Amino acid sequence: MKKRYYTSFSKRLVLYLVSLLLITGSLVFISIFTFSREFITDNALYQANTIATNVSRSFERKIKDIESIPNTITGLFGNIDTSEMRLLPSKILTAYPFLSDCCLHYSFSEPNKDGCTMYAYRGKSGKIKTKSLAYRLTVPHKNNIIRKNDKQGFWSVKELDSSHSIISYFQPIKADSLQTVSGLLELNFPLKHLTDFIYDIKIFSSGYVFVTDSEGDFIFHPDPQVFKYHNLKSFCSSPGIDYSSTLKKFTKDTTGYENVYKKGKKYFLYYTPSSRMDWHIGIICRYDDIRLSSSKFLWLVFAILGIGFLILYYSAIRIVKSSLYPLSEFTENVRKITNGQVNIALPEEYDNEQLKDLYQAFRYMQDRVSSYIQCLQTTTAKNQEIITEINLAQKIQKRFLPKDISLPANIELYGKLKQSRSVGGDLYEYFILDNKLYFVLGDVSGKGFPASLYMASVIKLFRYIASRQSSTAAICNLINTHMCDNTEDDMYVTMFIGIMDIQNGHIIYTNAGHPKPFIVYADGRICTLNDEPDVPIGILEDYKFQEYEYTLPEGSQILLYTDGITDAENINAQFFGKNRLIECINGATPKNPYTIVTRILECIQAHIQGTEQSDDLTILDILYKGTPQKESDA
């Protein structure tokens, strides 16, 4: 039954794939046939435009070379004086072999008046000969001028016979000594010098390039039988067909194509103006040649697509038949492994290399799942033990935090410790002894369990030593001596220890490497205790700490904090900083220890914008309201 089911599924899958291939192939064939005419025309236009562009560029290069001759005369022969103009035509013919003859009409007043004409030409033997003619130069009629340039030069074409035309370039020249127009230089050369490269240009099998003037008369045509028509109108004339609109488009400065008919055959005619001459470039070829060339390409595409579809069809059948059937057993075994039967035996007899690889992969997965389950069970048990220990450590560490004590009416105090992990190294403590308030705030280097153990040791030492000492320096010295006994842990603690006289607000304090506390006055001013901190506790064993004094004015507060407050960092790597801390203190209303501490923690949460807290946050704020007597009198 399973074999029939998977065989049926494979047949359905093959049917789906074959149907998809047939539909895709049909759409491709229909699209190609639908757009074949556009493709044929686009193909012809692309090739014709490429050829016309190359022809136009070739014209530009050659015409530029001719027009640059007058400008390079000085470079070739030195400064031209009027006395040397007689020799100029022969020198030019010598320098430019493609020129057939050269004529220089010069006058010391202006070229339009009678003067002298020097004429140089090549004889039949190729030798250059010169003549001096004493008559006025005949300038071509304006209808024969085919181009002018910005240097006052112009071009002209004159036909010697039906197969031989001369193209001429005329350029006014100036003598250096006069800096005025002193002559008119005429350069003559065979037209084929510009057009000889066109003979070799072919488009498809029968197409060719020709050139006409602005009236449609042939300037160049590679076929002498066509050239005898003299112009495009005579060549395209057909009974019953009017090509006047086509000829108008051809002789205008536009680019396009038309279909023309000659002796019952359809031709593709492309036209575009030449950018250098008042000429028009035409490309013509039989439409059958274009269709034949494009059809070969289309049939080649059809053949490649057909072969590709056959290969895909055969491959789909082979892949489906060889791959899908054996997967049933793997599927069933995977279900069993998922349900917990991780040691179930997998079949091994497969002829297909891919199925063998699949078996190895399933076998590897089975072993990994079994191993993972065992490791997971062990890890889960260990993690549960660790979680239990962490919860117990949290409870134990909370016992080291100060308990609520009964404070006199002239003292108000509030502290808060917010850990970044389950346990941490920040600490604070306070108690009253002999009418004095003992308080401490510290930060152990590092995080986690090592810091929490160190913090517990420091708290116990402070409680024990402070209850027997009335000097903050002595308290720091004793704690430092004890903590330096074991220097292998590379840990230390920064602490600020103070003892306040409740009656008058006088404070003696020692700062062991801790951030300087803020003094918040009753009038809103905020400043820091400016005494420089000592080194942290636990670094130098024999170090003697200093003790300082400060009397807290009535209604003022002393605010202690750890560096986790100012170093709180947001997603843009910006620290909270002291300036924001002062802004938070100023923004607290009313200004009492509870509102100030709460306001600071809220500002930090808004600053870090939900990012993970990187360090413990600890604050302790003490408000001295004045002597108890003054408070009772009030």
XYZ file of C-alpha atoms in Angstrom:
634
model
C 0.000 0.000 0.000
C 2.799 2.425 0.887
C 4.538 1.744 -2.402
C 1.346 2.491 -4.374
C 0.793 5.661 -2.360
C 4.235 7.052 -3.005
C 4.196 5.873 -6.636
C 0.916 7.690 -7.106
C 2.366 10.779 -5.458
C 5.416 10.655 -7.709
C 3.204 10.391 -10.801
C 1.153 13.337 -9.663
C 4.302 15.341 -8.988
C 5.686 14.473 -12.434
C 2.353 15.455 -13.966
C 2.474 18.799 -12.163
C 6.038 19.459 -13.284
C 5.342 18.453 -16.898
C 2.199 20.605 -16.976
C 4.131 23.551 -15.600
C 6.863 23.050 -18.209
C 4.351 22.796 -21.052
C 2.477 25.899 -19.938
C 5.702 27.853 -19.517
C 7.008 26.664 -22.884
C 3.753 27.514 -24.627
C 3.767 31.007 -23.174
C 7.381 31.490 -24.262
C 6.642 30.288 -27.829
C 3.527 32.452 -28.092
C 5.393 35.478 -26.773
C 8.253 34.986 -29.218
C 5.930 34.584 -32.205
C 3.787 37.536 -31.061
C 6.738 39.863 -30.789
C 8.770 38.409 -33.648
C 7.891 41.267 -36.022
C 8.927 43.845 -33.478
C 12.049 41.826 -32.847
C 12.870 41.729 -36.572
C 12.357 45.485 -36.932
C 14.256 46.267 -33.729
C 17.113 44.032 -34.850
C 17.329 45.824 -38.201
C 17.098 49.258 -36.568
C 19.808 48.389 -34.060
C 22.247 47.198 -36.709
C 21.438 50.071 -39.074
C 21.857 52.658 -36.324
C 25.200 51.122 -35.320
C 26.483 51.191 -38.898
C 25.227 54.750 -39.511
C 26.873 55.947 -36.309
C 30.196 54.404 -37.347
C 29.926 55.942 -40.835
C 29.141 59.353 -39.385
C 32.090 59.096 -37.002
C 34.397 58.135 -39.867
C 33.188 61.167 -41.824
C 33.839 63.359 -38.796
C 37.393 62.112 -38.364
C 38.314 62.560 -42.018
C 36.603 65.950 -42.351
C 38.266 67.188 -39.187
C 41.613 66.094 -40.613
C 40.965 68.148 -43.778
C 39.737 71.207 -41.866
C 42.795 71.085 -39.624
C 45.213 71.424 -42.572
C 45.108 75.256 -42.700
C 45.604 75.385 -38.941
C 48.666 73.143 -39.113
C 50.388 74.995 -41.960
C 52.311 77.163 -39.520
C 53.375 74.097 -37.581
C 54.561 72.325 -40.739
C 56.280 75.148 -42.587
C 56.934 77.840 -39.981
C 55.527 81.379 -40.009
C 53.987 82.201 -43.367
C 54.941 85.474 -44.886
C 53.194 86.919 -47.907
C 56.358 86.318 -49.910
C 56.071 82.588 -49.234
C 52.450 82.188 -50.304
C 53.493 81.350 -53.837
C 55.167 78.164 -52.552
C 52.351 77.178 -50.220
C 50.209 74.990 -52.589
C 53.110 72.736 -53.614
C 54.198 72.346 -49.979
C 50.683 71.332 -48.975
C 50.483 68.698 -51.772
C 53.841 67.332 -50.663
C 52.678 67.040 -47.033
C 49.270 65.503 -47.855
C 49.514 62.837 -50.607
C 45.748 62.212 -50.783
C 45.124 65.759 -52.143
C 44.812 65.915 -55.931
C 45.398 69.656 -56.308
C 45.636 72.845 -54.299
C 44.799 76.410 -55.246
C 45.721 79.621 -53.419
C 44.086 82.869 -54.439
C 45.714 85.695 -52.533
C 45.467 89.436 -52.456
C 47.150 91.930 -50.119
C 43.899 93.799 -49.682
C 41.101 91.178 -49.544
C 40.439 87.875 -51.339
C 37.293 89.008 -53.091
C 39.247 91.376 -55.304
C 41.414 90.460 -58.221
C 44.779 89.100 -57.317
C 47.082 86.227 -58.111
C 46.191 82.554 -58.015
C 48.840 79.881 -57.411
C 47.748 76.454 -58.592
C 49.527 73.185 -57.784
C 48.446 69.767 -59.059
C 49.748 66.246 -59.491
C 50.631 65.164 -62.970
C 50.040 61.683 -64.342
C 53.462 60.627 -63.156
C 52.657 61.876 -59.657
C 55.043 64.801 -59.869
C 53.749 68.083 -58.399
C 53.427 70.937 -60.843
C 52.557 74.575 -60.213
C 51.005 77.388 -62.226
C 50.499 81.062 -61.603
C 47.228 82.390 -62.889
C 46.472 86.062 -63.071
C 42.723 86.054 -62.773
C 40.113 86.238 -60.080
C 39.322 83.021 -58.209
C 35.878 81.616 -58.952
C 34.132 80.784 -55.663
C 31.496 77.994 -55.890
C 27.909 79.026 -56.106
C 26.102 78.991 -52.765
C 23.872 76.132 -53.959
C 26.972 73.951 -54.328
C 28.251 74.669 -50.819
C 27.457 71.636 -48.669
C 28.852 72.821 -45.341
C 30.293 75.804 -43.514
C 32.273 75.808 -40.288
C 32.966 78.328 -37.556
C 36.364 79.166 -39.091
C 34.753 80.755 -42.185
C 35.600 77.689 -44.230
C 33.169 75.888 -46.532
C 32.873 72.664 -48.548
C 31.799 72.025 -52.104
C 31.410 68.999 -54.392
C 31.861 69.103 -58.177
C 31.260 66.185 -60.475
C 33.852 65.545 -63.184
C 31.996 62.577 -64.677
C 29.450 59.963 -63.561
C 32.034 57.969 -61.623
C 34.515 60.644 -60.576
C 33.699 63.491 -58.160
C 35.942 66.004 -56.463
C 35.256 67.450 -53.034
C 36.780 70.809 -52.190
C 37.446 72.655 -48.964
C 37.917 76.431 -48.987
C 39.531 78.239 -46.046
C 40.448 81.948 -45.728
C 44.024 82.399 -44.454
C 45.867 85.279 -42.862
C 49.427 86.426 -43.243
C 51.293 86.862 -39.963
C 52.738 90.195 -40.977
C 49.326 91.706 -41.738
C 46.986 89.754 -39.430
C 44.277 90.224 -42.075
C 42.673 87.903 -44.594
C 45.194 87.613 -47.391
C 44.017 84.644 -49.348
C 41.617 81.800 -49.932
C 42.985 78.287 -49.838
C 41.286 75.592 -51.910
C 41.998 71.922 -51.159
C 40.725 69.357 -53.686
C 40.726 65.600 -53.338
C 38.690 62.695 -54.737
C 35.369 62.079 -53.028
C 36.296 58.431 -52.651
C 38.850 59.476 -50.039
C 35.872 60.105 -47.730
C 33.705 57.225 -48.893
C 36.053 54.361 -49.843
C 35.547 52.615 -46.473
C 31.786 52.342 -47.120
C 32.336 49.723 -49.859
C 33.202 47.116 -47.220
C 30.164 47.776 -45.000
C 27.406 45.176 -45.255
C 24.145 44.808 -43.356
C 22.691 41.313 -43.460
C 23.447 39.596 -46.795
C 22.357 42.193 -49.379
C 22.200 45.522 -47.538
C 24.539 48.418 -48.176
C 25.157 52.078 -47.301
C 24.735 55.095 -49.608
C 24.987 58.888 -49.232
C 22.828 61.658 -50.766
C 22.816 65.432 -50.595
C 19.995 67.550 -49.206
C 18.063 67.198 -52.493
C 18.249 63.430 -52.528
C 20.912 63.265 -55.264
C 23.416 60.450 -54.835
C 26.812 61.521 -53.484
C 27.991 57.953 -53.123
C 26.494 54.593 -53.992
C 28.425 51.293 -54.064
C 26.338 49.916 -56.940
C 27.049 51.635 -60.304
C 23.710 50.310 -61.640
C 21.890 52.282 -58.953
C 24.139 55.328 -59.232
C 22.882 55.897 -62.790
C 19.494 56.850 -61.344
C 21.269 59.991 -60.024
C 18.861 60.491 -57.126
C 16.802 58.521 -54.627
C 13.490 59.640 -56.074
C 14.217 58.048 -59.453
C 15.474 54.878 -57.803
C 12.399 54.453 -55.561
C 9.788 55.364 -58.134
C 7.282 52.552 -58.587
C 3.987 52.491 -60.473
C 1.032 53.206 -58.209
C 3.178 54.040 -55.148
C 3.849 57.574 -53.946
C 7.122 57.926 -52.023
C 7.085 61.728 -51.807
C 6.495 61.714 -48.034
C 9.259 59.145 -47.582
C 11.710 61.260 -49.616
C 10.802 64.357 -47.613
C 11.583 62.537 -44.393
C 14.821 61.208 -45.864
C 16.099 64.668 -46.838
C 15.199 66.315 -43.533
C 17.429 66.320 -40.481
C 15.597 63.396 -38.910
C 16.384 59.751 -38.215
C 13.933 56.960 -38.995
C 13.041 54.114 -41.327
C 10.496 53.319 -44.037
C 9.439 50.248 -46.005
C 9.743 50.721 -49.774
C 8.948 48.409 -52.676
C 10.995 47.903 -55.805
C 9.956 45.485 -58.496
C 7.539 43.796 -56.128
C 10.104 43.255 -53.399
C 9.958 44.848 -49.961
C 12.999 46.844 -48.777
C 13.941 48.255 -45.398
C 15.200 51.865 -45.785
C 16.958 53.565 -42.848
C 17.995 57.235 -42.981
C 19.853 59.675 -40.746
C 21.631 63.024 -41.336
C 25.399 63.365 -41.275
C 26.600 65.565 -38.434
C 29.494 67.097 -40.426
C 28.081 67.620 -43.934
C 24.721 68.565 -45.381
C 24.473 64.931 -46.440
C 22.159 62.107 -45.535
C 23.231 58.540 -44.829
C 20.925 55.821 -46.084
C 20.974 52.069 -45.426
C 18.831 49.737 -47.492
C 18.395 45.976 -47.539
C 15.811 43.424 -48.580
C 13.231 42.647 -45.929
C 13.503 38.928 -46.679
C 17.188 39.011 -45.687
C 16.312 40.641 -42.359
C 13.563 38.111 -41.703
C 15.820 35.222 -42.658
C 18.615 36.372 -40.348
C 16.227 36.990 -37.477
C 14.362 33.734 -38.112
C 17.582 31.775 -37.776
C 18.114 33.328 -34.388
C 14.494 32.671 -33.347
C 14.652 29.038 -34.441
C 17.894 28.651 -32.539
C 16.126 29.986 -29.446
C 13.220 27.579 -30.028
C 15.589 24.651 -30.409
C 17.483 25.485 -27.225
C 14.250 25.914 -25.287
C 12.839 22.634 -26.647
C 15.963 20.692 -25.736
C 15.953 22.332 -22.311
C 12.337 21.328 -21.725
C 13.023 17.730 -22.733
C 16.013 17.556 -20.406
C 13.990 19.022 -17.546
C 11.129 16.586 -18.227
C 13.400 13.552 -18.217
C 15.301 14.781 -15.146
C 12.087 15.446 -13.230
C 10.833 11.907 -13.824
C 14.166 10.357 -12.817
C 14.570 12.475 -9.692
C 11.000 11.931 -8.500
C 11.042 8.183 -9.033
C 14.445 7.665 -7.429
C 13.943 9.986 -4.464
C 10.364 10.058 -3.229
C 9.513 6.403 -2.696
C 12.161 5.530 -0.039
C 11.359 8.665 1.958
C 8.266 6.997 3.478
C 10.366 4.864 5.783
C 12.466 7.835 6.813
C 9.316 9.850 7.507
C 7.860 7.141 9.734
C 11.135 6.722 11.620
C 11.443 10.461 12.152
C 7.976 10.465 13.746
C 9.065 7.684 16.093
C 12.284 9.541 16.995
C 10.272 12.691 17.637
C 7.986 10.727 19.976
C 10.971 9.584 22.033
C 12.043 6.333 20.334
C 15.509 7.698 19.662
C 17.190 4.273 19.429
C 14.971 2.875 16.677
C 16.819 1.020 13.888
C 16.974 2.697 10.459
C 17.021 0.733 7.123
C 20.436 0.625 5.433
C 19.895 -1.002 2.015
C 19.958 1.772 -0.596
C 21.457 1.767 -4.079
C 21.190 5.518 -4.514
C 24.204 7.463 -3.259
C 22.010 10.397 -2.227
C 19.788 8.084 -0.177
C 22.870 6.644 1.487
C 23.919 10.169 2.394
C 20.403 10.799 3.659
C 20.597 7.663 5.786
C 23.896 8.800 7.244
C 22.373 12.193 7.966
C 19.368 10.609 9.710
C 21.663 8.290 11.654
C 23.800 11.232 12.712
C 20.667 13.138 13.705
C 19.485 10.130 15.742
C 22.786 9.933 17.629
C 22.874 13.676 18.176
C 19.277 13.761 19.436
C 19.976 10.916 21.851
C 23.149 12.596 23.073
C 21.410 15.957 23.275
C 18.577 14.541 25.372
C 21.053 13.033 27.811
C 23.061 16.245 28.015
C 19.864 18.261 28.350
C 18.709 16.162 31.248
C 22.069 16.565 32.984
C 22.265 20.293 32.188
C 18.699 20.873 33.332
C 19.453 19.263 36.654
C 22.626 21.316 37.070
C 20.874 24.502 36.000
C 18.161 23.888 38.547
C 20.811 23.547 41.226
C 22.478 26.750 40.037
C 19.151 28.618 40.008
C 18.458 27.410 43.523
C 21.908 28.558 44.623
C 21.468 31.940 42.905
C 18.118 32.490 44.606
C 19.676 31.585 47.912
C 22.629 33.932 47.200
C 20.165 36.749 46.441
C 18.396 36.193 49.733
C 21.703 36.084 51.607
C 23.016 39.252 49.921
C 19.800 41.138 50.679
C 20.442 40.431 54.351
C 23.602 42.499 54.098
C 21.657 45.564 52.963
C 20.740 48.016 55.745
C 17.497 47.553 57.604
C 15.102 50.365 58.336
C 16.204 52.159 61.470
C 14.607 54.804 63.651
C 16.049 58.174 62.615
C 15.859 61.414 64.594
C 13.461 64.074 63.375
C 16.249 66.242 61.930
C 17.620 63.455 59.676
C 15.980 62.051 56.556
C 17.683 59.253 54.609
C 16.893 57.079 51.612
C 19.039 54.609 49.678
C 18.489 52.275 46.737
C 20.559 49.498 45.166
C 19.539 48.137 41.747
C 21.718 45.258 40.600
C 22.517 44.508 36.949
C 22.652 40.748 37.683
C 21.186 38.399 40.224
C 23.979 39.301 42.639
C 26.441 42.172 42.514
C 29.242 44.095 44.171
C 27.666 47.427 45.146
C 27.057 48.078 48.847
C 25.752 50.692 51.214
C 25.192 50.678 54.977
C 24.219 53.083 57.764
C 23.508 52.954 61.489
C 23.378 55.335 64.482
C 25.758 54.977 67.410
C 26.402 57.477 70.222
C 24.266 60.185 68.550
C 26.269 59.858 65.328
C 25.182 58.555 61.927
C 27.681 56.121 60.407
C 27.226 55.614 56.671
C 29.172 53.994 53.825
C 28.656 53.451 50.064
C 31.016 51.289 47.984
C 31.582 49.549 44.660
C 33.546 46.285 44.354
C 35.481 45.750 41.118
C 33.954 43.105 38.896
C 30.470 41.611 38.800
C 28.588 38.474 39.729
C 29.377 36.009 42.512
C 33.029 37.029 43.162
C 32.000 40.643 43.630
C 29.065 39.672 45.870
C 31.329 37.604 48.145
C 33.810 40.463 48.349
C 30.953 42.858 49.103
C 29.739 40.617 51.941
C 33.213 40.575 53.494
C 33.526 44.362 53.300
C 30.068 44.951 54.825
C 30.797 42.627 57.740
C 34.160 44.303 58.346
C 32.613 47.784 58.250
C 29.899 46.883 60.741
C 32.408 45.349 63.093
C 35.187 47.978 62.823
C 32.938 51.067 62.617
C 31.162 50.107 65.836
C 34.550 50.324 67.588
C 36.140 53.276 65.810
C 35.212 56.948 65.623
C 37.681 57.798 62.804
C 36.845 57.146 59.165
C 40.554 56.964 58.283
C 41.103 54.307 60.954
C 38.121 52.336 59.627
C 39.562 52.412 56.072
C 43.047 51.472 57.305
C 41.771 48.408 59.158
C 39.542 47.251 56.281
C 42.400 47.776 53.812
C 44.834 45.758 55.990
C 42.398 42.873 56.154
C 41.475 42.898 52.449
C 45.152 43.039 51.398
C 45.961 39.805 53.241
C 45.008 37.847 50.132
C 46.308 39.672 47.062
C 45.772 36.802 44.602
C 42.148 37.698 43.839
C 43.065 41.046 42.146
C 39.928 42.671 43.529
C 39.428 45.994 45.260
C 36.631 48.229 46.460
C 36.014 51.999 46.231
C 34.299 53.369 49.329
C 33.069 56.618 50.805
C 32.791 56.410 54.622
C 31.294 59.212 56.703
C 30.348 59.874 60.308
C 27.805 62.685 60.861
C 27.134 64.388 64.188
C 23.357 64.452 64.351
C 23.308 67.568 66.516
C 25.207 69.962 64.236
C 25.582 68.194 60.852
C 29.388 67.996 61.160
C 30.803 65.191 59.005
C 34.182 63.492 59.094
C 34.770 61.378 56.009
C 37.312 59.389 53.983
C 37.020 58.829 50.204
C 38.808 55.646 49.084
C 38.806 56.085 45.302
C 35.061 56.702 45.051
C 33.207 59.348 42.957
C 32.918 62.636 44.832
C 29.513 63.084 46.528
C 27.186 65.963 45.678
C 26.129 68.562 48.249
C 22.586 69.779 47.513
C 21.922 73.052 49.345
C 18.554 74.239 50.543
C 18.557 77.047 47.953
C 19.026 74.539 45.069
C 22.769 74.974 44.506
C 24.711 71.786 43.824
C 28.435 71.227 44.284
C 30.858 68.394 45.019
C 33.223 67.744 47.900
C 36.495 68.868 46.325
C 38.938 66.780 48.364
C 40.868 64.402 46.109
C 39.970 60.722 46.663
C 42.518 58.264 48.074
C 43.351 54.937 46.431
C 40.733 52.168 46.540
C 40.807 49.660 49.395
C 42.630 46.384 48.724
C 45.422 47.718 46.472
C 48.200 49.070 48.740
C 48.600 47.171 52.020
C 50.443 49.821 54.084
C 48.625 52.821 52.695
C 47.376 55.376 55.242
C 44.058 56.992 54.333
C 43.248 60.658 54.926
C 40.322 62.022 56.897
C 38.485 65.249 56.028
C 35.758 67.338 57.658
C 32.694 69.138 56.366
C 29.688 70.676 58.122
C 26.439 70.158 56.279
C 24.353 73.379 56.339
C 20.797 73.247 57.626
C 18.377 71.916 55.002
C 21.237 70.547 52.839
C 21.785 67.004 51.585
C 24.767 64.825 50.795
C 24.220 62.502 47.809
C 26.484 59.452 47.381
C 26.414 57.271 44.247
C 28.437 54.591 42.434
C 29.941 55.034 38.967
C 27.183 52.852 37.515
C 24.950 55.950 37.719
C 27.085 58.269 35.562
C 28.374 55.446 33.319
C 24.898 54.195 32.336
C 25.081 53.857 28.546
C 22.324 54.015 25.925
C 22.102 52.379 22.488
C 24.115 55.260 20.974
C 27.043 54.644 23.370
C 26.283 57.897 25.247
C 26.938 57.973 29.000
C 24.414 59.387 31.467
C 27.117 61.657 32.913
C 27.236 64.152 35.754
C 25.393 66.891 33.862
C 22.280 64.745 33.410
C 22.573 63.665 37.056
C 22.514 67.315 38.192
C 19.523 67.992 35.894
C 17.649 65.090 37.515
C 18.383 66.464 41.008
C 17.145 69.916 39.987
C 14.000 68.386 38.486
C 13.027 66.485 41.664
C 10.033 67.987 43.482
C 10.025 68.230 46.446
C 13.737 67.926 47.048
C 13.927 65.189 49.667
C 15.992 61.976 49.624
C 13.149 59.773 48.402
C 12.081 61.984 45.462
C 15.689 62.688 44.410
C 16.712 58.985 44.388
C 13.505 57.946 42.632
C 13.888 60.738 40.038
C 17.490 59.742 39.263
C 16.590 56.077 38.678
C 13.690 57.087 36.411
C 15.964 59.370 34.346
C 18.511 56.579 33.932
C 15.829 54.166 32.678
C 14.667 56.767 30.155
C 18.275 57.353 29.047
C 19.233 53.719 28.423
C 15.961 53.248 26.456
C 15.359 49.628 27.396
C 18.937 48.426 26.824
C 20.433 45.986 29.272
C 21.737 47.527 32.485
C 25.530 47.187 32.352
C 26.425 47.919 36.006
C 24.890 48.091 39.459
C 23.136 51.347 40.378
C 23.450 52.473 44.009
C 22.434 55.837 45.558
C 22.310 57.053 49.138
C 20.917 60.506 50.018
C 21.025 62.046 53.526
C 19.125 65.252 54.415
C 20.160 67.292 57.482
C 17.245 69.477 58.580
C 19.012 71.244 61.471
C 19.516 70.702 65.203
C 16.718 68.873 67.030
C 16.240 71.847 69.341
C 15.592 74.231 66.403
C 13.198 71.743 64.908
C 11.295 71.354 68.207
C 11.177 75.119 68.750
C 9.680 75.543 65.343
